[in-house]
Short mmCIF file of C-alpha atoms in Angstrom, two decimals:
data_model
loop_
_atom_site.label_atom_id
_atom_site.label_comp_id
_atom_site.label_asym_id
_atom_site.label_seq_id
_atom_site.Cartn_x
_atom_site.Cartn_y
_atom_site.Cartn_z
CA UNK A 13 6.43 19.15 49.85
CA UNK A 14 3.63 21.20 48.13
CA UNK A 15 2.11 24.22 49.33
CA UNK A 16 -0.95 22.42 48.87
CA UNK A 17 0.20 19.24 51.47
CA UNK A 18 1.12 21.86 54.09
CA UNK A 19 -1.62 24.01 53.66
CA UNK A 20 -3.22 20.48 55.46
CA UNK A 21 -1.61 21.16 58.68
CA UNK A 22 -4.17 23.90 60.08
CA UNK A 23 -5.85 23.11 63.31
CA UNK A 24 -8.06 20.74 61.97
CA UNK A 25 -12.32 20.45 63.07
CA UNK A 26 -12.56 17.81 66.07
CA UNK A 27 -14.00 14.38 63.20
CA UNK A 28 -17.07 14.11 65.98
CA UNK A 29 -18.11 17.11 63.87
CA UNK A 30 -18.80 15.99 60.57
CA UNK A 31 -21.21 13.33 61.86
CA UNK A 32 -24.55 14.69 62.43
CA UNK A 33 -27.87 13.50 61.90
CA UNK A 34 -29.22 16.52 60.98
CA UNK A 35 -27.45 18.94 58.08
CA UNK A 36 -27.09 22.95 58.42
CA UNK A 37 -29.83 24.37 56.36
CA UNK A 38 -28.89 27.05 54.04
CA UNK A 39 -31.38 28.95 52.58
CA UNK A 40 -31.27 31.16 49.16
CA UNK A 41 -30.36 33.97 50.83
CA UNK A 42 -26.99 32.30 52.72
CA UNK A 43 -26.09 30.96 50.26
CA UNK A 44 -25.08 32.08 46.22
CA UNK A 45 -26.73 28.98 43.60
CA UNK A 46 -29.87 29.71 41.98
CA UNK A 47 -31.82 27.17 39.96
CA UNK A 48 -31.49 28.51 36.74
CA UNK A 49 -27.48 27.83 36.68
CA UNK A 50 -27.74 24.08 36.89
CA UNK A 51 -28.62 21.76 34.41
CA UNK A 52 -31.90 21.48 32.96
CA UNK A 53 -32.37 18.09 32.65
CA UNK A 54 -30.87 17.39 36.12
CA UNK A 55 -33.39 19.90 37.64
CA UNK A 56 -36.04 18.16 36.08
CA UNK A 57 -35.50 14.87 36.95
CA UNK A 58 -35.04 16.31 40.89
CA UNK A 59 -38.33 18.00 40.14
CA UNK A 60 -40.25 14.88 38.50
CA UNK A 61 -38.93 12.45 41.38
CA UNK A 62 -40.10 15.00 44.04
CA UNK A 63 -43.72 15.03 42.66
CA UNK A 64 -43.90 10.95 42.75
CA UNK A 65 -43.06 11.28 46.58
CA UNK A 66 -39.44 10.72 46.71
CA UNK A 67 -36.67 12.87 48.12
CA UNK A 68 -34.13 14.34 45.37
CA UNK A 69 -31.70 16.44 45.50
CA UNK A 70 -28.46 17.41 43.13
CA UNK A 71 -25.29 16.14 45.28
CA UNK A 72 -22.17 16.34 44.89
CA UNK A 73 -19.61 17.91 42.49
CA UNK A 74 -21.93 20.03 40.97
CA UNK A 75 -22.80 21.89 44.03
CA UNK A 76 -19.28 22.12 45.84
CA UNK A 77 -18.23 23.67 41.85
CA UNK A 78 -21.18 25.76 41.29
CA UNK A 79 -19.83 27.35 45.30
CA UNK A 80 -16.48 27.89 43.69
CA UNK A 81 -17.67 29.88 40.55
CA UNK A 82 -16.71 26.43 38.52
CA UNK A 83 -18.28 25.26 35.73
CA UNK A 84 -19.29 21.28 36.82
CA UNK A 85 -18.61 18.70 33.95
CA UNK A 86 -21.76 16.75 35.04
CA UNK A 87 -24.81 16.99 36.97
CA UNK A 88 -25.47 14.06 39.80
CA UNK A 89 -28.98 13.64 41.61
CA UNK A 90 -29.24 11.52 44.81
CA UNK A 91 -32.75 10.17 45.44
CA UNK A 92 -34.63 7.71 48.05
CA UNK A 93 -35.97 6.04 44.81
CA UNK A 94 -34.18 2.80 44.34
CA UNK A 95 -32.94 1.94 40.76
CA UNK A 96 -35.83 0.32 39.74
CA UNK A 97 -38.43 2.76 40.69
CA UNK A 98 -36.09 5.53 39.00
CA UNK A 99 -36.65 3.77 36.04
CA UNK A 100 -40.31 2.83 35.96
CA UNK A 101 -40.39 7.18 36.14
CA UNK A 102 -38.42 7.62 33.30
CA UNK A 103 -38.63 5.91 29.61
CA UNK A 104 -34.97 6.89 28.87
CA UNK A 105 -33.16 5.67 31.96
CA UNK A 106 -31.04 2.57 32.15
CA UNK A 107 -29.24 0.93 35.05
CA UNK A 108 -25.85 0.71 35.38
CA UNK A 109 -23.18 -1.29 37.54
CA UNK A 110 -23.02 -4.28 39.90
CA UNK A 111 -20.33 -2.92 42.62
CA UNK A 112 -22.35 0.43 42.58
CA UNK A 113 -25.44 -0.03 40.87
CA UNK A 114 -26.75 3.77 39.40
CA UNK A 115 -29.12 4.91 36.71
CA UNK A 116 -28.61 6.75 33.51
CA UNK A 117 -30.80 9.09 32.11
CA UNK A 118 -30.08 10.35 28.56
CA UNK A 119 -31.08 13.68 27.17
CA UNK A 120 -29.82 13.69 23.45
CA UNK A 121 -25.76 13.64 24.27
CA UNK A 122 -26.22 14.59 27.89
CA UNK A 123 -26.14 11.69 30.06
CA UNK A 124 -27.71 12.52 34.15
CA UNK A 125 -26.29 10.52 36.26
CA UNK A 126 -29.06 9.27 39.43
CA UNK A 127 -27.89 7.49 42.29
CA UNK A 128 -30.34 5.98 45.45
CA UNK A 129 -29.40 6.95 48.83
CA UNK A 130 -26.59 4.25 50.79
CA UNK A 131 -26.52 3.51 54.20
CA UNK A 132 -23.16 2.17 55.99
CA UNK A 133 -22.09 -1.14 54.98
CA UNK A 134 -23.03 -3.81 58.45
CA UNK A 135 -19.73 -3.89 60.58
CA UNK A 136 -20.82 -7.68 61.02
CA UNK A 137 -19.99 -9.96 58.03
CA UNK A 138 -23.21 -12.18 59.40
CA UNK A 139 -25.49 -9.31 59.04
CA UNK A 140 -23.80 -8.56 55.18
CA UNK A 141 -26.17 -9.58 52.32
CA UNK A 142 -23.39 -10.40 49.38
CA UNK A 143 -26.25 -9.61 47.10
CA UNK A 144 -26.01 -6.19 48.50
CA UNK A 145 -22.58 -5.88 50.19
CA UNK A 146 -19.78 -7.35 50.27
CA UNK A 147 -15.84 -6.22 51.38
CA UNK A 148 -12.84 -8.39 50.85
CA UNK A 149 -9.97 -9.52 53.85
CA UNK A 150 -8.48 -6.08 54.27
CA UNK A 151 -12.02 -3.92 54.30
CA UNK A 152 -11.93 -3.03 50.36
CA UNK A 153 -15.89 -2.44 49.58
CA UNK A 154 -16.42 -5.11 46.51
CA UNK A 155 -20.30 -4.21 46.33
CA UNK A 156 -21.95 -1.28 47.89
CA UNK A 157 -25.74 -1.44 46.97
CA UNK A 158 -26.97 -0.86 50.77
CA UNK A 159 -29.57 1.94 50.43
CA UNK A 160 -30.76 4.14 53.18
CA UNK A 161 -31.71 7.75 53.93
CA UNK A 162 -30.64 10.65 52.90
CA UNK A 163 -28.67 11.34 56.38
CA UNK A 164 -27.50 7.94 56.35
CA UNK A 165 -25.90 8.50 51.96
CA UNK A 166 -24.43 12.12 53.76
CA UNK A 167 -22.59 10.26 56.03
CA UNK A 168 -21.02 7.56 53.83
CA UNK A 169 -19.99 9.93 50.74
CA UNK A 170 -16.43 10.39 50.98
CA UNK A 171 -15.61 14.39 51.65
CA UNK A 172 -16.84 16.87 53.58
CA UNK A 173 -17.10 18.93 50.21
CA UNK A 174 -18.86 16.36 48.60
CA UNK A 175 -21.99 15.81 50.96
CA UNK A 176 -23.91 19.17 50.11
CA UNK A 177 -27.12 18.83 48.84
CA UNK A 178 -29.18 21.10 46.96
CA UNK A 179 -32.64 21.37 46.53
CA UNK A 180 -33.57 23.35 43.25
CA UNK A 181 -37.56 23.36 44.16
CA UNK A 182 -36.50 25.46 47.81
CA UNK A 183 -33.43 26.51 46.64
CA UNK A 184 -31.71 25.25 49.94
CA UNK A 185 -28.87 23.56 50.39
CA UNK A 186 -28.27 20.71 52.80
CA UNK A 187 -24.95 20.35 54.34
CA UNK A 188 -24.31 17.16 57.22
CA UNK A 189 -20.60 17.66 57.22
CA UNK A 190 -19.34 20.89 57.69
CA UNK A 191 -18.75 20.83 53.93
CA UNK A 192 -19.30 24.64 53.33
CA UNK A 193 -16.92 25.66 56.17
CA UNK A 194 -14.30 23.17 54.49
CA UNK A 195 -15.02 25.31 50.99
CA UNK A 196 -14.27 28.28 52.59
CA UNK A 197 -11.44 27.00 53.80
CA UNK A 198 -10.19 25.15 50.73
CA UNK A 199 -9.29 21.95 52.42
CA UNK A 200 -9.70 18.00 51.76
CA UNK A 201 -11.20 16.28 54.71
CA UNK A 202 -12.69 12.71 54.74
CA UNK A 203 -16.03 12.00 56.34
CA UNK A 204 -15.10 9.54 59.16
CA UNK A 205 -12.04 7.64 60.07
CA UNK A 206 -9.65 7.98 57.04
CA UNK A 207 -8.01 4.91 57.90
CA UNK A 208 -10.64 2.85 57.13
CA UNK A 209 -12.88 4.79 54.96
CA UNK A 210 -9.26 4.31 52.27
CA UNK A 211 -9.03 0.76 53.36
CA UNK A 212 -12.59 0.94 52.29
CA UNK A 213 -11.96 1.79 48.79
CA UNK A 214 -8.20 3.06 48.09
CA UNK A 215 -9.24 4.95 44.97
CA UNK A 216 -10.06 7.33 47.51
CA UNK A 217 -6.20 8.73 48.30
CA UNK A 218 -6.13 9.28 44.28
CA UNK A 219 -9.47 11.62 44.43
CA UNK A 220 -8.37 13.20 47.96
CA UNK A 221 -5.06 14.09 45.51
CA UNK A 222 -7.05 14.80 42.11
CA UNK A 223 -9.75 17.29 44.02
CA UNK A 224 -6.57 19.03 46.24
CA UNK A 225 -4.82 19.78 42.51
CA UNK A 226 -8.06 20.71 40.60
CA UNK A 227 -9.26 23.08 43.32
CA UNK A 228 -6.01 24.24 45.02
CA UNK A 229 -7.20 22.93 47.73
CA UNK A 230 -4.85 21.43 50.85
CA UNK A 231 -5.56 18.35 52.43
CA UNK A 232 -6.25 18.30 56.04
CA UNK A 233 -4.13 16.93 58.66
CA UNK A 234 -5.47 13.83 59.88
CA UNK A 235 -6.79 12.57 55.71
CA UNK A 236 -3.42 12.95 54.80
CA UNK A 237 -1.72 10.96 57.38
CA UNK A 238 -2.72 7.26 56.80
CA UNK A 239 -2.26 7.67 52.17
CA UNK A 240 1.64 6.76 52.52
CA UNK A 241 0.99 3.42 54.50
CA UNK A 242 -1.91 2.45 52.72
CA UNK A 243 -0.68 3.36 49.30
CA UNK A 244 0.32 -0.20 48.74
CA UNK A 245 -3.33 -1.18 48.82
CA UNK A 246 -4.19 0.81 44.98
CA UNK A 247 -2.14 -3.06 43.90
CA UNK A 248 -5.69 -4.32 44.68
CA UNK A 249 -7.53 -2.11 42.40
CA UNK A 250 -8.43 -3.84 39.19
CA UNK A 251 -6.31 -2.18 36.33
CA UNK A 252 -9.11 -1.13 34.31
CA UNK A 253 -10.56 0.81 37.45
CA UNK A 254 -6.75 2.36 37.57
CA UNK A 255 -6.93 3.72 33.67
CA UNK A 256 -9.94 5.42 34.33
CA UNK A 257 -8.69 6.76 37.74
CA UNK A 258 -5.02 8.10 35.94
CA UNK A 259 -6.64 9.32 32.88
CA UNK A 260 -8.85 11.61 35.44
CA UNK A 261 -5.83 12.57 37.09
CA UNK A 262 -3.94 13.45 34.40
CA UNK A 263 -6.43 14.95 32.14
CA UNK A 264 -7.96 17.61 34.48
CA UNK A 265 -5.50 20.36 33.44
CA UNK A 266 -3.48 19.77 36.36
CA UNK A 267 -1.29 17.27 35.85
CA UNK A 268 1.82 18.76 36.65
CA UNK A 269 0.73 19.72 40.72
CA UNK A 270 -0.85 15.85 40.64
CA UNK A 271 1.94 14.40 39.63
CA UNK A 272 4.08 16.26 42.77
CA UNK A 273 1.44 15.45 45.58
CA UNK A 274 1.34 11.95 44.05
CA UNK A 275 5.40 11.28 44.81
CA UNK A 276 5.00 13.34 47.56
CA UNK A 277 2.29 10.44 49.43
CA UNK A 278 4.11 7.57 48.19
CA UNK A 279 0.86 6.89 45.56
CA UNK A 280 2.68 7.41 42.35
CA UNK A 281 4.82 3.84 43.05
CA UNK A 282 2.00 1.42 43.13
CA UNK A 283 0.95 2.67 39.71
CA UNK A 284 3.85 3.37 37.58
CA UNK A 285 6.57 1.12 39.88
CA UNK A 286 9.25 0.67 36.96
CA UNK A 287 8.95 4.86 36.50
CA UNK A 288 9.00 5.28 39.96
CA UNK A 289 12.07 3.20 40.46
CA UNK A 290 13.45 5.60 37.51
CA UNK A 291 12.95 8.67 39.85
CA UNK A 292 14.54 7.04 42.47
CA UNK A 293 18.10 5.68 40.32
CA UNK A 294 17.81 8.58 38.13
CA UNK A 295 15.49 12.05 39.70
CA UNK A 296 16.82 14.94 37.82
CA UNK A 297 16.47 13.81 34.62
CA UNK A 298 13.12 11.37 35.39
CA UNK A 299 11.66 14.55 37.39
CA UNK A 300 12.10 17.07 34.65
CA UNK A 301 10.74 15.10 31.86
CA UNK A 302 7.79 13.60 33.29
CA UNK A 303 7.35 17.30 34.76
CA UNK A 304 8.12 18.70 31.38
CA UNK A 305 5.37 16.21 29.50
CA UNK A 306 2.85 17.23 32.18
CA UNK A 307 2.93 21.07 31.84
CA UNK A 308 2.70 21.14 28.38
CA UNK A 309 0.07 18.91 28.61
CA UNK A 310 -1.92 21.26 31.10
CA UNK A 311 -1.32 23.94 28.77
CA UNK A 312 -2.82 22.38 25.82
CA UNK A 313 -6.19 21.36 27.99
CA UNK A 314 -6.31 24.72 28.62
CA UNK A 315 -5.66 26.16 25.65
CA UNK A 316 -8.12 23.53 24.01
CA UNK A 317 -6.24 21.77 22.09
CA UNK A 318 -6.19 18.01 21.84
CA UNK A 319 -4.72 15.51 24.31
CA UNK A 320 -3.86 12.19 23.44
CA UNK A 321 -3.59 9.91 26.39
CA UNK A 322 -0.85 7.52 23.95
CA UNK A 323 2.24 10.56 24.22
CA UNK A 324 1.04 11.21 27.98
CA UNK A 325 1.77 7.28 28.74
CA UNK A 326 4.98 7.11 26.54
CA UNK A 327 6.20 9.97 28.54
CA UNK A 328 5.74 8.93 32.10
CA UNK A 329 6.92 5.63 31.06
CA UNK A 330 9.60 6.46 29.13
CA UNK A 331 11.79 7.01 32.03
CA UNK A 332 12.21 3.33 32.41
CA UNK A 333 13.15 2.75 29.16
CA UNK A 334 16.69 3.14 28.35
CA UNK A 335 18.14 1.47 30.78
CA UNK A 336 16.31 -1.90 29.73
CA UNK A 337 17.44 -0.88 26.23
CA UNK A 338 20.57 -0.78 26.88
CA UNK A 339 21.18 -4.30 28.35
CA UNK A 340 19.53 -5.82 25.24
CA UNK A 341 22.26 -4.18 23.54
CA UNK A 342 25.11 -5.66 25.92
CA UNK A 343 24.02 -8.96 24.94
CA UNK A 344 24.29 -8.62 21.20
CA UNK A 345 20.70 -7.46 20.38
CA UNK A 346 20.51 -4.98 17.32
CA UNK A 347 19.11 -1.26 18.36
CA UNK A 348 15.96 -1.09 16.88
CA UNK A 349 14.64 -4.62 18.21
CA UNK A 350 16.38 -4.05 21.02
CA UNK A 351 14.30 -1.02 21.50
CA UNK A 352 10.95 -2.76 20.57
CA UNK A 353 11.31 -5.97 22.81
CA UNK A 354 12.32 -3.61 25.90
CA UNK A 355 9.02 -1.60 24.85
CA UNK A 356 6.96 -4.52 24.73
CA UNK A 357 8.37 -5.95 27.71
CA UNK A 358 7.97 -2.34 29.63
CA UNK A 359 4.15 -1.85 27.97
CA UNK A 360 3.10 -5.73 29.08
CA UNK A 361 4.26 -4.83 32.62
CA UNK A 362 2.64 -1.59 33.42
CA UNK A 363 -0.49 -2.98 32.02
CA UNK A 364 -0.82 -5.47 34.80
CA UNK A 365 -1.25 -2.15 36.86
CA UNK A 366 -3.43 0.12 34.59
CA UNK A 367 -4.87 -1.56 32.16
CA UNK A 368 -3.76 0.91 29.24
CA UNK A 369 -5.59 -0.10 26.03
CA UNK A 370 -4.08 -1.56 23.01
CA UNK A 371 -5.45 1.62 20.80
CA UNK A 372 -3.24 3.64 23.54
CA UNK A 373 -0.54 0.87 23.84
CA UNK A 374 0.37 0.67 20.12
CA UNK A 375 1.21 4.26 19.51
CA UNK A 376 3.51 4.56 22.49
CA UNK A 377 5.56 1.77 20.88
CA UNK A 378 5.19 4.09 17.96
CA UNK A 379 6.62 6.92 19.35
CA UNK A 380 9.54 5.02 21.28
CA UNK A 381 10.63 3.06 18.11
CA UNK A 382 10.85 7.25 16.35
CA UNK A 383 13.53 7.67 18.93
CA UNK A 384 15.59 5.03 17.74
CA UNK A 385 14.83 5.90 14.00
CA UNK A 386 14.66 9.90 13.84
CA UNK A 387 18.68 9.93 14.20
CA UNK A 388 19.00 7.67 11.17
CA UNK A 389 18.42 10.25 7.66
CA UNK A 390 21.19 9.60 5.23
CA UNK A 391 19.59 8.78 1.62
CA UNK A 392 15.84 8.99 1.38
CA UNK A 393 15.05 8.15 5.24
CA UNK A 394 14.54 11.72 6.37
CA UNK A 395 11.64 12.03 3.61
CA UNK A 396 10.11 8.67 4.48
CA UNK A 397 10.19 9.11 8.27
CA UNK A 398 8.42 12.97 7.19
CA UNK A 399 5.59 10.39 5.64
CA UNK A 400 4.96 8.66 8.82
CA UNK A 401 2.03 9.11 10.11
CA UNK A 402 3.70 8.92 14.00
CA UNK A 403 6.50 11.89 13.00
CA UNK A 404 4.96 14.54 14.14
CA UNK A 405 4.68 12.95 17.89
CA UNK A 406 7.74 11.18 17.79
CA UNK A 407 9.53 14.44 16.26
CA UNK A 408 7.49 15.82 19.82
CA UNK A 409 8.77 13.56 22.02
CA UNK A 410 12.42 14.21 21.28
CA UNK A 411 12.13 17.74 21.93
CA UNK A 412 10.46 16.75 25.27
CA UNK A 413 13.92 14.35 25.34
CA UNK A 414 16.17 17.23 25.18
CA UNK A 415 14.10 19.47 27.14
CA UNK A 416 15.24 17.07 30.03
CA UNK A 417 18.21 17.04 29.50
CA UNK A 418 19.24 14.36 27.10
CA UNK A 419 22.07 15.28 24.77
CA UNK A 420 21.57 14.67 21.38
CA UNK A 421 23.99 16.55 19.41
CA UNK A 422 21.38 18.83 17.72
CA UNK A 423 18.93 16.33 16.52
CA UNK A 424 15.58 18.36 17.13
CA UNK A 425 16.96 21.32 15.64
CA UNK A 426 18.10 19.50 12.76
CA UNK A 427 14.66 18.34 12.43
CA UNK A 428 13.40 21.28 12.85
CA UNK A 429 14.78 23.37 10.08
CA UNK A 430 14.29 20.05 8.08
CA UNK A 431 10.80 20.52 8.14
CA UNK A 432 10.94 23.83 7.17
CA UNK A 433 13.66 23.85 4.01
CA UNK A 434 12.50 23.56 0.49
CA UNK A 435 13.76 20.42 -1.87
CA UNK A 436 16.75 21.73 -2.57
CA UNK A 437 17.78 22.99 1.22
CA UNK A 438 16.66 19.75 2.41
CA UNK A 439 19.21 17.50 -0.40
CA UNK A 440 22.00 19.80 0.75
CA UNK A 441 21.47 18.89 4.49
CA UNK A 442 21.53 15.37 3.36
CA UNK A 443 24.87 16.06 2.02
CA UNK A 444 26.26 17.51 4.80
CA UNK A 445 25.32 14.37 7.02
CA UNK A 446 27.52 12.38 4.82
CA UNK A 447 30.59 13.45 6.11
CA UNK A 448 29.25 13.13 9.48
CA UNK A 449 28.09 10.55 12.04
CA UNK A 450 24.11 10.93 11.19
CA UNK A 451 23.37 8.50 13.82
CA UNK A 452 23.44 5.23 11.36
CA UNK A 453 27.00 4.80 12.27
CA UNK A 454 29.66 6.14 15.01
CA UNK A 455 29.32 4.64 18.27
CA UNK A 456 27.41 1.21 16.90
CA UNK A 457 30.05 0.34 14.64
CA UNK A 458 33.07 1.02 16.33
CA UNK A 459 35.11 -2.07 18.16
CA UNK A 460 34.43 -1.23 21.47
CA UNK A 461 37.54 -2.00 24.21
CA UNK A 462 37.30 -4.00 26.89
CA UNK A 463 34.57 -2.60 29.66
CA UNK A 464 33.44 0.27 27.50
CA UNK A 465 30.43 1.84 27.14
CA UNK A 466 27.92 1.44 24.57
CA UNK A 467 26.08 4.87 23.54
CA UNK A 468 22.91 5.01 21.20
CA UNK A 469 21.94 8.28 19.49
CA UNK A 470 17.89 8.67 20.83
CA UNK A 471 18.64 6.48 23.75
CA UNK A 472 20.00 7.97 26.41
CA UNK A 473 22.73 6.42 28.61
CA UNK A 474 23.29 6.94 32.25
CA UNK A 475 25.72 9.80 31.77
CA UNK A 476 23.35 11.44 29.16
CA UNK A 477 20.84 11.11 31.79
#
């Protein structure tokens, strides 16, 4: 268990707490924001909507970051105006979304992003407008355009950190759920009854994770409870929703701490089941490469270096991979297809849970089909696979290989001073492969006896493993 998942288990606030009809005011002078450090744009739009007689505020993220000494990525304003009379107030807005209709306002590449107040969805499906609201058999919100007031959106937002308002005009901030106290406190706590505010939408358990890792934050007691039983529930989640979800999660430059709380709850199953089955048959080696593909991919975020979400894929699938390899190969199939028809059979599978995109899904077949070819360099292959445009991550990925563990009898060194030799360095250790198994023959083309083993070179088996 995380420090993070038993930093939860404080005495938590009694729930009755964090539903109030009217917020703790805190005034500049309790408080640290000023104007001038959020956006322009957003404090304009707060500004321009307050003069037409609406209430506006910036919400959200931006104001629970800006308490933390965080730089927010974007800048959200909650308003009474509804969507329509947003626009009709600005030329460059445009609305957005049927589940959760919002508007967008564009300033050159800045995009502010202006949502109208929601009220509770009716408890009674006869009192539901589907035009408005609508929730499927197990309480999953399908639409959620019900507007209200502004107690009424505090109340139905989904973390205490979450509902703080802040007026840039007064410079106050408006807080209906404890939310500062929880700041100070660095914890995680849903607004309501967790149960059924993640039955409600069970994207939720993924941000309740994503916010704990990006902040350091635990999560309290009785929000963490219900996540393992109702992790099944992210199978309802359309897979699109999903990439954009995992991609937030594993692109925040804390990957590695997600990826612990997200075995920890039981939430990293429903969306990667064959790698998750992996961890379970296999942990050691499944652990430390997924682990090992995650920290170096939190190091590059922060170092600002690119990030491609293809080698982040390939690696928390990969796991799953050899084994499915390997029985294609027990029943007569050559390596390499054997390699690509357990890739596309792998690929086609997770996609029915995250809907991974086929400019994403191509390269990770890419970089699995290196595996199979980087051991092969007798004659002129070494300098052709060098060509390749996908060496340089495949050539990547087998160092992450043998980070984990896999035994490869030197291969990424090899490689490695490969890359570095001159002509003549490089024909000599072309040479000295041919006296030696260079991974185009050895363990392929000897008989095997009865009941033995076949081992692959770039494919681990389950001893390698």
């Amino acid at each position: 268990m995380l420090k993070k998942l038993f930093q939860s288990f404080r005495s938590p606030l009694r729930r009755t707490q964090h539903i109030r009809s009217t917020p703790e005011v805190l005034n500049s002078g309790q408080h640290s924001l000023q104007k001038a450090q959020f956006s322009r744009y957003a404090v304009n739009i707060v500004e321009r909507l307050q003069n037409a007689g609406y209430q506006a505020y910036l919400v959200g993220g931006c104001v629970r970051d800006m308490l933390l000494n965080i730089t927010p990525k974007d800048f959200d304003v909650a308003t009474s105006a509804t969507p329509e009379q947003i626009r009709a107030e600005f030329r460059n807005a445009r609305i957005i979304g049927r589940r959760f209709k919002l508007v967008h306002i564009h300033f050159g590449r800045e995009i502010i992003e202006v949502a109208t107040f929601r009220a509770n969805h009716p408890q009674n499906d006869e009192d539901e407008d589907s035009n408005q609201s609508s929730r499927n058999e197990s309480g999953r919100i399908l639409r959620d355009n019900v507007y209200g007031t502004l107690e009424e959106d505090a109340q139905r937002r989904d973390f205490t950190i979450n509902a703080l308002y802040y007026d840039p005009v007064s410079e106050r901030i408006l807080d209906y759920a404890n939310g500062v106290h929880d700041i100070r406190n660095r914890l995680i706590r849903l607004i309501g009854d967790p149960k059924q505010r993640y039955q409600e939408d069970p994207v939720r358990m993924l941000r309740a994770v994503r916010f704990a890792a990006k902040l350091d934050f635990g999560i309290e007691k009785h929000s963490a409870l219900p996540i393992r039983e109702l992790a099944p529930m992210l199978r309802e989640i359309p897979s699109a929703r999903l990439f954009e979800e995992v991609l937030k999660l594993f692109l925040s430059g804390n990957a590695a701490d997600t990826f612990e709380m997200l075995v920890d709850l039981q939430l990293f199953d429903p969306l990667f089941p064959a790698s998750a089955e992996a961890l379970e048959h296999n942990p050691t080696y499944t652990h430390t490469l997924i682990s090992e593909a995650l920290i170096n991919t939190d190091l590059r975020i922060k170092q600002n270096k690119p990030v491609t979400p293809a080698f982040l894929f390939a690696a928390l699938l990969w796991p799953a991979l050899p084994a499915r390899v390997l029985r294609l190969q027990d029943r007569g199939m050559p390596p390499i297809p054997a390699m690509q028809e357990a890739a596309h059979e792998l690929i086609a599978e997770q996609c029915q849970r995250i809907a991974i995109p086929k400019r994403f899904t191509m390269p990770i077949r890419e970089i699995w089909d290196m595996q199979e070819r980087l051991p092969r360099r007798s004659g002129k292959r070494a300098d052709l696979l060098l060509e390749n445009p996908r060496f340089r991550a495949g050539y990547d990925f087998l160092l992450l290989r043998e980070s984990a563990g896999e035994q490869t009898d030197g291969l990424g060194e090899w490689w490695t001073d490969y890359q570095d030799a001159n002509d003549s360095e490089r024909r000599e250790m072309i040479r000295e492969l041919s006296g030696k198994d260079d991974g185009t023959s050895g363990p392929r083309k000897r008989r095997r006896s009865s009941g033995a083993k076949r081992k692959r070179a770039g494919v681990p088996s389950a001893s390698d493993e």
